[in-house]
Short mmCIF file of C-alpha atoms in Angstrom, two decimals:
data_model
loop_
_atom_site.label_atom_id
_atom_site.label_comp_id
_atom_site.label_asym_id
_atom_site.label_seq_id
_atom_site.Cartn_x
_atom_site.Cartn_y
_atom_site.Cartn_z
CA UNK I 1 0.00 0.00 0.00
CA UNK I 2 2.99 2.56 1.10
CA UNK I 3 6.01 2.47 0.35
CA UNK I 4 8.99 3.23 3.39
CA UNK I 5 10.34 6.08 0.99
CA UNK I 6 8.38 8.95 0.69
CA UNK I 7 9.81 10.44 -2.12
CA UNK I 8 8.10 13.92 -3.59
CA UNK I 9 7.40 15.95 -0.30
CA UNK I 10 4.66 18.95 -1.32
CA UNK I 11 4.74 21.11 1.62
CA UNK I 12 5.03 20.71 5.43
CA UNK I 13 3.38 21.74 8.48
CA UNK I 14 5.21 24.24 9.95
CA UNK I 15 6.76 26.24 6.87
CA UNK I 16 4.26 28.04 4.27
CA UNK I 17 6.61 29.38 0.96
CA UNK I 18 9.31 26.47 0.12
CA UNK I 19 10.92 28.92 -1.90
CA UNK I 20 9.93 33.07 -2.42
CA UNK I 21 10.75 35.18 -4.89
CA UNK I 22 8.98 38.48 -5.29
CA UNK I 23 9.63 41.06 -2.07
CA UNK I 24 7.30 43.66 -1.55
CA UNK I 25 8.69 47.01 -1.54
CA UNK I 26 10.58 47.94 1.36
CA UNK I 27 10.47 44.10 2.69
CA UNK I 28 12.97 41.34 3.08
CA UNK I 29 12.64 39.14 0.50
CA UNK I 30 11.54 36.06 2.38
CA UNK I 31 8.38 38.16 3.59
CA UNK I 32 4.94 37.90 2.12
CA UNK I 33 4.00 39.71 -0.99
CA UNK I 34 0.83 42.28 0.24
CA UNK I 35 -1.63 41.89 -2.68
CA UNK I 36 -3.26 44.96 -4.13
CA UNK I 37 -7.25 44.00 -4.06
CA UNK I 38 -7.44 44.12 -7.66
CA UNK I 39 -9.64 41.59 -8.97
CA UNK I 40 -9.00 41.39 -12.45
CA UNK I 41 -9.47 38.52 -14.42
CA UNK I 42 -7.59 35.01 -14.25
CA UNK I 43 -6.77 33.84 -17.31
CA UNK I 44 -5.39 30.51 -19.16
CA UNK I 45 -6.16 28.42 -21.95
CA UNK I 46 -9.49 26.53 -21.85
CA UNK I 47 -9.59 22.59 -23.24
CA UNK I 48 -11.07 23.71 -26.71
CA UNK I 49 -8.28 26.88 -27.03
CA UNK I 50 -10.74 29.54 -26.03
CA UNK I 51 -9.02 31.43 -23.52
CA UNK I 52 -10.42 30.88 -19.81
CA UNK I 53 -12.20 33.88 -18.53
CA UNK I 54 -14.51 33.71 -15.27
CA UNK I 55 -16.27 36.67 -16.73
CA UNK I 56 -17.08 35.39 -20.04
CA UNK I 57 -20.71 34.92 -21.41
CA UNK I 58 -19.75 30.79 -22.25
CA UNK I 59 -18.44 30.60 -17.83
CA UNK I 60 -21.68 32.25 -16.94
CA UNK I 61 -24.15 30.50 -18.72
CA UNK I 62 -22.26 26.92 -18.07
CA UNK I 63 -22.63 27.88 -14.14
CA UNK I 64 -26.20 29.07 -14.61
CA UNK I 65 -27.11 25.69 -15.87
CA UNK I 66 -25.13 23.78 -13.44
CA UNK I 67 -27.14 25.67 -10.38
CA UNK I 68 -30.60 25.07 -12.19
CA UNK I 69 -29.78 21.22 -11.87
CA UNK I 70 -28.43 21.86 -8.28
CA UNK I 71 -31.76 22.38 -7.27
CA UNK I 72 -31.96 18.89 -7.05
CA UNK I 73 -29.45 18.50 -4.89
CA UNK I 74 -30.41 16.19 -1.98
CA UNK I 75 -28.03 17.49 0.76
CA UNK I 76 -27.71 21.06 2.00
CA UNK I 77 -25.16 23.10 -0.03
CA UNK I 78 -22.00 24.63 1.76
CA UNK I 79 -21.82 28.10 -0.05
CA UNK I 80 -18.42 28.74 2.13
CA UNK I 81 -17.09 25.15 1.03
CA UNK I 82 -17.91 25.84 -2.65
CA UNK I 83 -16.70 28.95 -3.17
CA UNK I 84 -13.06 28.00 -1.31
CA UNK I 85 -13.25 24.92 -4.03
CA UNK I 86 -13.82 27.43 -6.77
CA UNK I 87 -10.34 29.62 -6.00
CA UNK I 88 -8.67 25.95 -5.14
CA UNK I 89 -10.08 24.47 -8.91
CA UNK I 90 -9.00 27.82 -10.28
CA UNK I 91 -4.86 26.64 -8.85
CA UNK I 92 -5.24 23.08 -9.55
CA UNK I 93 -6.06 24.20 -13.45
CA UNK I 94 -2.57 25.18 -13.65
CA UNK I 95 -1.31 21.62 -13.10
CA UNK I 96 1.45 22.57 -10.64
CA UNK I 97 1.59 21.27 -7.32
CA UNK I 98 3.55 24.30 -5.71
CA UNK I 99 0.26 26.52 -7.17
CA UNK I 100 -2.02 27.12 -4.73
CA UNK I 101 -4.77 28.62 -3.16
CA UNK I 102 -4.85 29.49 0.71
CA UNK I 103 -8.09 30.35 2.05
CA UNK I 104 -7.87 33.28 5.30
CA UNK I 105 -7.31 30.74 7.87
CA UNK I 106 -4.61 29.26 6.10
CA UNK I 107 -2.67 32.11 5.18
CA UNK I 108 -2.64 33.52 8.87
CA UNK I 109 -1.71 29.74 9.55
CA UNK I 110 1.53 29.69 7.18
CA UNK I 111 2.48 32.92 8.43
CA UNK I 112 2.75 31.36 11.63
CA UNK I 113 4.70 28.65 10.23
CA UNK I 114 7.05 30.44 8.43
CA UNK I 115 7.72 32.50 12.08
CA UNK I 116 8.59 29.49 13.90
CA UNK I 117 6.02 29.22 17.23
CA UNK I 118 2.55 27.71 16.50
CA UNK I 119 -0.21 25.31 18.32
CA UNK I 120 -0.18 22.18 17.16
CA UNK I 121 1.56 18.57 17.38
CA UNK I 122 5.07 19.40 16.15
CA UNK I 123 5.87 17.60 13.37
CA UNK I 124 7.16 17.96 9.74
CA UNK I 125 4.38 16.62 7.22
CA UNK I 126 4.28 16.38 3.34
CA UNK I 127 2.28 14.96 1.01
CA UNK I 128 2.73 12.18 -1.76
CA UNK I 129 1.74 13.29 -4.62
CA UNK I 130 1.89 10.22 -6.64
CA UNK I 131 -0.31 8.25 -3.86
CA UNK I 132 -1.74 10.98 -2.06
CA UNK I 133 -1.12 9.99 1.20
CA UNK I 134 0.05 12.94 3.99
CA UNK I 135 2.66 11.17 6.04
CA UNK I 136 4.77 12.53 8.93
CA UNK I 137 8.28 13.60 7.55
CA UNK I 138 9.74 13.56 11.58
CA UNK I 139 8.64 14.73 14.99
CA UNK I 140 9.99 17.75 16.54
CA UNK I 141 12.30 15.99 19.47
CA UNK I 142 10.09 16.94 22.61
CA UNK I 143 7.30 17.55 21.00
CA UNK I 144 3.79 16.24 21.66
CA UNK I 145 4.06 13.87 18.63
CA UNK I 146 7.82 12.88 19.53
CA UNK I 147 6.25 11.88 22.76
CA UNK I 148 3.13 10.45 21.80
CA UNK I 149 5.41 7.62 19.56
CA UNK I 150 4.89 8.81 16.18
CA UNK I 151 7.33 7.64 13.73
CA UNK I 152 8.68 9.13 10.23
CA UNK I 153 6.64 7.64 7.66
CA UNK I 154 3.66 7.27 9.33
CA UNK I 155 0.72 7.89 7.58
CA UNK I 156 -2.85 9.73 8.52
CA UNK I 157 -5.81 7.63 7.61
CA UNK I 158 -8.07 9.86 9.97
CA UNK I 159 -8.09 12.90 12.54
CA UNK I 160 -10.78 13.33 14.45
CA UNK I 161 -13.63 12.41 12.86
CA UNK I 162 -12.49 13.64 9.42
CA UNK I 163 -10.97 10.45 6.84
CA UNK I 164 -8.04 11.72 5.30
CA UNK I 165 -8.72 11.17 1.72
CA UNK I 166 -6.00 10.88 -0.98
CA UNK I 167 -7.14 14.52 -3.04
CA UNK I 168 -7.32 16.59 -0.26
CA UNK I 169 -5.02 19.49 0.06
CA UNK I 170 -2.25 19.19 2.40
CA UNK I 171 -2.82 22.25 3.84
CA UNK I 172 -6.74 21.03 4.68
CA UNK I 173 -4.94 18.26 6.21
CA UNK I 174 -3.08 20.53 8.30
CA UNK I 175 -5.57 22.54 9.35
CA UNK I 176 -6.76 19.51 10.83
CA UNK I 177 -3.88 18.44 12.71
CA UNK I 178 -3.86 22.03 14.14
CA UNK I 179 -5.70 23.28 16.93
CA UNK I 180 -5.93 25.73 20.19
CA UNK I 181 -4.18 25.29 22.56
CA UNK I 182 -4.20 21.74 25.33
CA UNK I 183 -7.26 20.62 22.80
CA UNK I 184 -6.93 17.19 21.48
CA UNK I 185 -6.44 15.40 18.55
CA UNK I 186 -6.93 12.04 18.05
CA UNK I 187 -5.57 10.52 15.18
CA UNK I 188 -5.91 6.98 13.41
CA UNK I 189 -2.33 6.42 11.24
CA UNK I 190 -1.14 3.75 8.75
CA UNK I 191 2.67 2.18 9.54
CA UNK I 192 4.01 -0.29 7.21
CA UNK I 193 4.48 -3.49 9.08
CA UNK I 194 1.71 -3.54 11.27
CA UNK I 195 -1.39 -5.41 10.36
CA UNK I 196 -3.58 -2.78 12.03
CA UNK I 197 -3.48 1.17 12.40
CA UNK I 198 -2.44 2.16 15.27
CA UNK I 199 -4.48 4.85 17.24
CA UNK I 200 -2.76 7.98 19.23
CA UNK I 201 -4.28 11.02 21.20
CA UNK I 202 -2.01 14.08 21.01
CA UNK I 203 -2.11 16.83 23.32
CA UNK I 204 -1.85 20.19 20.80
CA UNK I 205 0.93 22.76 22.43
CA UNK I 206 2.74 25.96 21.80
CA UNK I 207 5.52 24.55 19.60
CA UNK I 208 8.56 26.52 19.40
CA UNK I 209 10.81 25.22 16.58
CA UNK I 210 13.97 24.56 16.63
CA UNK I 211 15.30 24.20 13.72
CA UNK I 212 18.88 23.66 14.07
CA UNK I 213 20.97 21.06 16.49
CA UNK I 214 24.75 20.79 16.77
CA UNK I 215 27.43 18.75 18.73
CA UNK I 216 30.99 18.02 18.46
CA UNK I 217 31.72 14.79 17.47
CA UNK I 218 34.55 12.71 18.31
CA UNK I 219 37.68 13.75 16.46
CA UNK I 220 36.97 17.04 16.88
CA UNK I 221 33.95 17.23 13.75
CA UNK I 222 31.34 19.82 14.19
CA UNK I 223 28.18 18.14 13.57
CA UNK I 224 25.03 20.49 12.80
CA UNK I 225 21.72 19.24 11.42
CA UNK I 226 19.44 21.49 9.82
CA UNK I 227 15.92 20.45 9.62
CA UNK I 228 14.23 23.96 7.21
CA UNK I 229 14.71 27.00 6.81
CA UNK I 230 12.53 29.61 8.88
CA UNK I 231 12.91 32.88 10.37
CA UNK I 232 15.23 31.76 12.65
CA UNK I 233 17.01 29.57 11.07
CA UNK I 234 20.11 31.26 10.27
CA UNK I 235 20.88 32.67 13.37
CA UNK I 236 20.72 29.85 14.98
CA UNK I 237 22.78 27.89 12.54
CA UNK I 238 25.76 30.82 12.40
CA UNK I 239 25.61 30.66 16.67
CA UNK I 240 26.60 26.64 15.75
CA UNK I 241 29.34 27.08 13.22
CA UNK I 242 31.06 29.85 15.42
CA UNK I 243 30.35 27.65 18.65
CA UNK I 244 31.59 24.58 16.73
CA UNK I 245 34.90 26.56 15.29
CA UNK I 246 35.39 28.33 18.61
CA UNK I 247 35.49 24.78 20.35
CA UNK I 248 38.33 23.80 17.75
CA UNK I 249 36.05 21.87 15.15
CA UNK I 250 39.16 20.87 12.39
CA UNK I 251 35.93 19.97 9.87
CA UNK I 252 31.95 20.27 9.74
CA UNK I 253 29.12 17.82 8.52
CA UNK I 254 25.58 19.85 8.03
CA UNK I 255 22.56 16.86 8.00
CA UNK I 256 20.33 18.28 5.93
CA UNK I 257 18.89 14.56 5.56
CA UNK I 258 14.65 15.09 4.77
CA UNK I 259 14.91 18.88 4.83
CA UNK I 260 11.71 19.80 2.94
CA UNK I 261 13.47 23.43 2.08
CA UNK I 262 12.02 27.32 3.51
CA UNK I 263 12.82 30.62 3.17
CA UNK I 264 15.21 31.98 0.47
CA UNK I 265 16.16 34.26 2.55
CA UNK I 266 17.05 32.28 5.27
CA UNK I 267 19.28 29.64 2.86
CA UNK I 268 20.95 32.75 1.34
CA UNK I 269 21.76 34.17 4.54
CA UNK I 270 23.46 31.02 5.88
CA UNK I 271 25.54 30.02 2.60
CA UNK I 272 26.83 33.55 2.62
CA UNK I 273 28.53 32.76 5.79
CA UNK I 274 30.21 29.83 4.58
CA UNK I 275 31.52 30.91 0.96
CA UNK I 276 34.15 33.50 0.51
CA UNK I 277 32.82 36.91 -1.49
CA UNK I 278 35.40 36.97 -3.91
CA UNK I 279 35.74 33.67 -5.43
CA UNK I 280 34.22 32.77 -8.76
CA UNK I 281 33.24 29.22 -9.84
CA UNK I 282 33.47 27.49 -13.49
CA UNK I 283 29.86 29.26 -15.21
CA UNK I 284 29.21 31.82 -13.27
CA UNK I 285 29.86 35.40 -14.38
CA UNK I 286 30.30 37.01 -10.84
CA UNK I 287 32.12 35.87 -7.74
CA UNK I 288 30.35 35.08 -4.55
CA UNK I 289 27.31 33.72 -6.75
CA UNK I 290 24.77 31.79 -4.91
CA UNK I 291 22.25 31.56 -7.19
CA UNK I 292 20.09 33.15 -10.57
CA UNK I 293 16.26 32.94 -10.68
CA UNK I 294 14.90 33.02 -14.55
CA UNK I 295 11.05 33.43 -15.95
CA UNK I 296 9.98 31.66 -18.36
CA UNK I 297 11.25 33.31 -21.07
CA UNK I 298 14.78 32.77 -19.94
CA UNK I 299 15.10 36.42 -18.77
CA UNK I 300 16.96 37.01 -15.51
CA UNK I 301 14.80 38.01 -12.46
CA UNK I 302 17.61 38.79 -9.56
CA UNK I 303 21.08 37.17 -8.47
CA UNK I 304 22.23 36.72 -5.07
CA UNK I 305 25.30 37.00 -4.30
CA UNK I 306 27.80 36.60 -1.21
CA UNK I 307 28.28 39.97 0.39
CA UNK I 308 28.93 39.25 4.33
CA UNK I 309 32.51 39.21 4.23
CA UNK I 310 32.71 36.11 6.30
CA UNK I 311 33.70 32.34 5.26
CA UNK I 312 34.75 29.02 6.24
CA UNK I 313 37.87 26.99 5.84
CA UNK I 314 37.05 23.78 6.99
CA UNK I 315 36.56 20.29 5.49
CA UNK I 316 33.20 20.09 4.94
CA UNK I 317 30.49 17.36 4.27
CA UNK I 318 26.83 17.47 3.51
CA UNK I 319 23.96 15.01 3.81
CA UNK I 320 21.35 14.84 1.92
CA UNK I 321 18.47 12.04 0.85
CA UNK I 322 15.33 11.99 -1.90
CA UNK I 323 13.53 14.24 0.58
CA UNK I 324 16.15 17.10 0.42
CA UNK I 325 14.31 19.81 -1.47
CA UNK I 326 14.18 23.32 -2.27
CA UNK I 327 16.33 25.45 -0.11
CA UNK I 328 18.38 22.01 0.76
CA UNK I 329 18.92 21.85 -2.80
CA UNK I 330 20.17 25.48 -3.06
CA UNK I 331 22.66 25.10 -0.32
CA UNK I 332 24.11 21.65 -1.90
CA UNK I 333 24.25 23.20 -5.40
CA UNK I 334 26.31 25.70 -3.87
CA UNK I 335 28.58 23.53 -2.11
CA UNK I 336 28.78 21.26 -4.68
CA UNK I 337 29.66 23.75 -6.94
CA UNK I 338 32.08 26.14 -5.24
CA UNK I 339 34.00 22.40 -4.08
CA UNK I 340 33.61 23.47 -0.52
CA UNK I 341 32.16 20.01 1.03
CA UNK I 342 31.52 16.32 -0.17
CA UNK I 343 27.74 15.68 -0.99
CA UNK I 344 26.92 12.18 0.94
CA UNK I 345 24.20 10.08 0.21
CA UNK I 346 21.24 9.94 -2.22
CA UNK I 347 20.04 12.16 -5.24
CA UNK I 348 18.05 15.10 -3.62
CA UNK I 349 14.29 15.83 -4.78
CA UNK I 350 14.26 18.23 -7.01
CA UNK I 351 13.11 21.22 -7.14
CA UNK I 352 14.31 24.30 -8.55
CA UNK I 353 11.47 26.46 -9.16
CA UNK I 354 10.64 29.60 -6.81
CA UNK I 355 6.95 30.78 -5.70
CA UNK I 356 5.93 33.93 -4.50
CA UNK I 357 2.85 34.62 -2.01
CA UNK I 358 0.65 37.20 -2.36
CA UNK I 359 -2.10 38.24 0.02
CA UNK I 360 -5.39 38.93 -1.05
CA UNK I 361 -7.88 41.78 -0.47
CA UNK I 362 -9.89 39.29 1.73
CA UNK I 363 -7.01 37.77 3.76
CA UNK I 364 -6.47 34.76 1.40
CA UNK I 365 -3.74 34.31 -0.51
CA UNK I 366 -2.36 32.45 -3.49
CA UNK I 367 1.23 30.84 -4.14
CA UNK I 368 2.20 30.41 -7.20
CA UNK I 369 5.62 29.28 -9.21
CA UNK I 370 7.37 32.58 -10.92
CA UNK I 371 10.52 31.31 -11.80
CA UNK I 372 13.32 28.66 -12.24
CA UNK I 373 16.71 28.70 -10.29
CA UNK I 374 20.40 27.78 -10.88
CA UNK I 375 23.21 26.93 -8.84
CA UNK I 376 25.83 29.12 -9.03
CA UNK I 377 27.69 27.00 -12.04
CA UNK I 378 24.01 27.65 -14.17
CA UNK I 379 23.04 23.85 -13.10
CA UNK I 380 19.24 23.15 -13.54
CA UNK I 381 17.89 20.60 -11.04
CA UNK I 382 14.36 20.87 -11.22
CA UNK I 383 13.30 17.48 -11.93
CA UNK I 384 16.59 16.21 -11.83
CA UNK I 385 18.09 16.60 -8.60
CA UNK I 386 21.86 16.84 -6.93
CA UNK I 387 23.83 13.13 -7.19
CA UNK I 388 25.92 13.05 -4.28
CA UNK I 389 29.73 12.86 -4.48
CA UNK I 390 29.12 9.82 -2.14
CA UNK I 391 26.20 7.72 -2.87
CA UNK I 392 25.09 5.46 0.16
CA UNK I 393 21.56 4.48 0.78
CA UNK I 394 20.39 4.77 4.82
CA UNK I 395 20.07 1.10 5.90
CA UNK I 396 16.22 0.06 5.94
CA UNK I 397 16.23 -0.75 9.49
CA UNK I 398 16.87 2.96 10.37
CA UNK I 399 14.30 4.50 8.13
CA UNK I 400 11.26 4.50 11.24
CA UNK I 401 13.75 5.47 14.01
CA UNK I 402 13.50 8.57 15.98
CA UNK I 403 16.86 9.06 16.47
CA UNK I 404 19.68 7.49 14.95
CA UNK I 405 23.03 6.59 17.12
CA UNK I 406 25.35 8.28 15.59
CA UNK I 407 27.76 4.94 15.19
CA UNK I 408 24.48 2.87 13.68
CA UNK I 409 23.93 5.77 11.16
CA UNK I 410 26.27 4.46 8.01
CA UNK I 411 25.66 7.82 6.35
CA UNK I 412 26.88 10.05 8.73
CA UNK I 413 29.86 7.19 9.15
CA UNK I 414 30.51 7.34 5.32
CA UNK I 415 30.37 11.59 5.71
CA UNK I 416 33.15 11.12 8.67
CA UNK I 417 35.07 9.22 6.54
CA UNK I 418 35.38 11.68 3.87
CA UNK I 419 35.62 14.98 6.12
CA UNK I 420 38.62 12.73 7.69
CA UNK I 421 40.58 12.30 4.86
#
């Protein structure tokens, strides 16, 4: 029915925009896009090559008819429930899974995300979307669902009284899980191996996430695991390489093992405090580069480049797996590319397209895909992917753990091995 490997992650619980592109004027560029109220037309290209306009005479009289035979209709209607399936059918036309549509409650909810404090169980989620199933990427350690005993790859079949369906929207899903504050939610889940699902109640709390850990390992390696990019992301991951080098750290491994990705802002940030400013990689027409966004017509949107004065001469490894994505990918690209650190373990996601957000005049909001990006040597990976250097597969018996001992965990092993040489 599942498969251990959850391989094209969608979005996750606690961060909205993987990747954004647009700033507003006089904002960061990781902060939402305010929209301007206007509610001109959406437009695309209809089945028969007429071009799709809500307003047009051949719309209107299709949904006249279709509400003369809803008459009918046994059931009472949800006006509220159609109309948010309306904006959602209007995203889904455009056949891109990063395109969506986020009703008022949702938006407030991703801007909560994308902060780092919310209510809820505190855990990563994503979605399949060539099964449909919403599984549980990994619980935040100490978090109600770390302690309740769910596992990475566990699957929702039903929360609360609500069966999870495969063509819901994740972020329905989500909205789900969520909750006020020391409410309840009880939630049925699918695990492969057991011949029943297995039922937990989960206290919903003020989650604070942290979303960077570090440690020195033995032989003097800094060790720092990433696990997305948020708001506070980068400052806590430049207080762990200066703690790390300031301890005597003679090389660094970042885990950025099922990282579903962020904040541009944030990745930008952080890989501007590894790579020196002034040098210039093979492709790349400026030194420092981090990465080029593109629209569709090939036609450069903005370039970020490495301007903090600040770098870091180390041996360096990173880890990575199928559910590295997005802002993972951006940091490994530029690793990768600059030479800087050994990529261990397997092929990353891929995706290298950016989305903006943009608030609507009635506190919903849209996300939709504006561009393309390349690593720094003009590498495409949507689609594709980053190979590692290193290719080793986590053993299977590790996949469901927790936490994995650092001497049972024969990637990190293999990403000693190479930081060692």
């Amino acid at each position: 029915m599942f498969s251990k490997k959850w391989k094209k992650p969608v979005a996750i619980l606690m961060a909205g925009a993987l990747m954004l592109g647009l700033p507003a004027c006089g904002k960061k560029k990781s902060e939402v896009s305010e929209g301007n109220g206007d509610t001109s037309t959406e437009t695309s290209v209809a089945a028969d090559g007429e071009e799709f306009d809500v307003y047009s005479d051949r719309i209107k009289s299709k949904t006249e008819e279709l509400n003369k035979f809803l008459e009918y209709y046994y059931f009472d209607e949800d006006p509220a429930k159609q109309e948010e399936k309306y904006f959602d059918g209007i995203m889904a036309g455009l056949n891109d899974p990063y395109s969506v549509y986020y009703t008022p409650e949702e938006y407030a909810r991703m801007l909560e995300d994308d902060s780092g404090t919310y209510f809820g169980i505190g855990a990563t989620v994503s979605k399949n979307v060539e099964t449909g199933a919403v599984y549980i990427v990994k619980p935040i350690k100490g978090s109600p669902a770390y302690e309740s005993g769910l596992l990475p790859g566990d699957v929702f079949v039903k929360i609360d009284d609500t069966d999870i369906t495969s063509d819901m929207e994740l972020e329905e899903v989500v909205g789900l899980i969520r909750g006020s504050r020391d409410t309840v939610a009880h939630l049925t889940m699918y695990r492969e191996g057991e011949d029943d699902f297995l039922e937990f109640t989960v206290k919903r709390a003020d989650i604070n996430n942290v979303t960077v850990e570090y440690e020195m390992l033995e032989g003097d390696i800094g060790y720092i695991e990433v696990s997305q990019f948020i708001e506070n992301t980068p400052d806590q991951f430049i207080e762990a390489v200066d703690d790390l080098t300031g301890q005597g750290a003679k090389a660094l491994i970042v885990d950025l093992r099922s990282n579903p990705g962020g904040l541009l802002d944030a990745v930008v940030e952080m890989v501007d405090y590894i790579v020196d400013d002034n040098v210039t990689v093979e492709g790349a027409d400026s030194a420092g580069l981090i990465m080029t966004t593109k629209d569709k017509n090939g036609k450069v949107l903005e370039k970020f480049n490495c301007s903090d004065g600040h770098k870091v001469d180390l041996p360096m490894a990173v880890l990575v797996n199928e559910n590295s994505a997005s802002a993972s990918e951006t940091y490994t690209g530029v690793m990768k590319d600059y030479g800087l650190a050994t990529i261990v373990g397997t092929n990353t996601y891929g995706k290298g397209i950016v989305q903006t957000i943009v608030r609507l005049s009635d506190g919903s909001g849209i996300k939709f895909t504006i561009a393309k990006y390349f690593t720094p040597a003009g590498n495409d990976i949507h689609e594709k992917g980053i190979a590692p250097d290193v290719e080793i597969e986590l053993d299977e018996s590790l996949y469901q753990m927790l936490e994995i001992p650092h001497d049972k965990d024969n990637q990190l092993q293999a990403a000693i091995k190479e930081v060692t040489k």
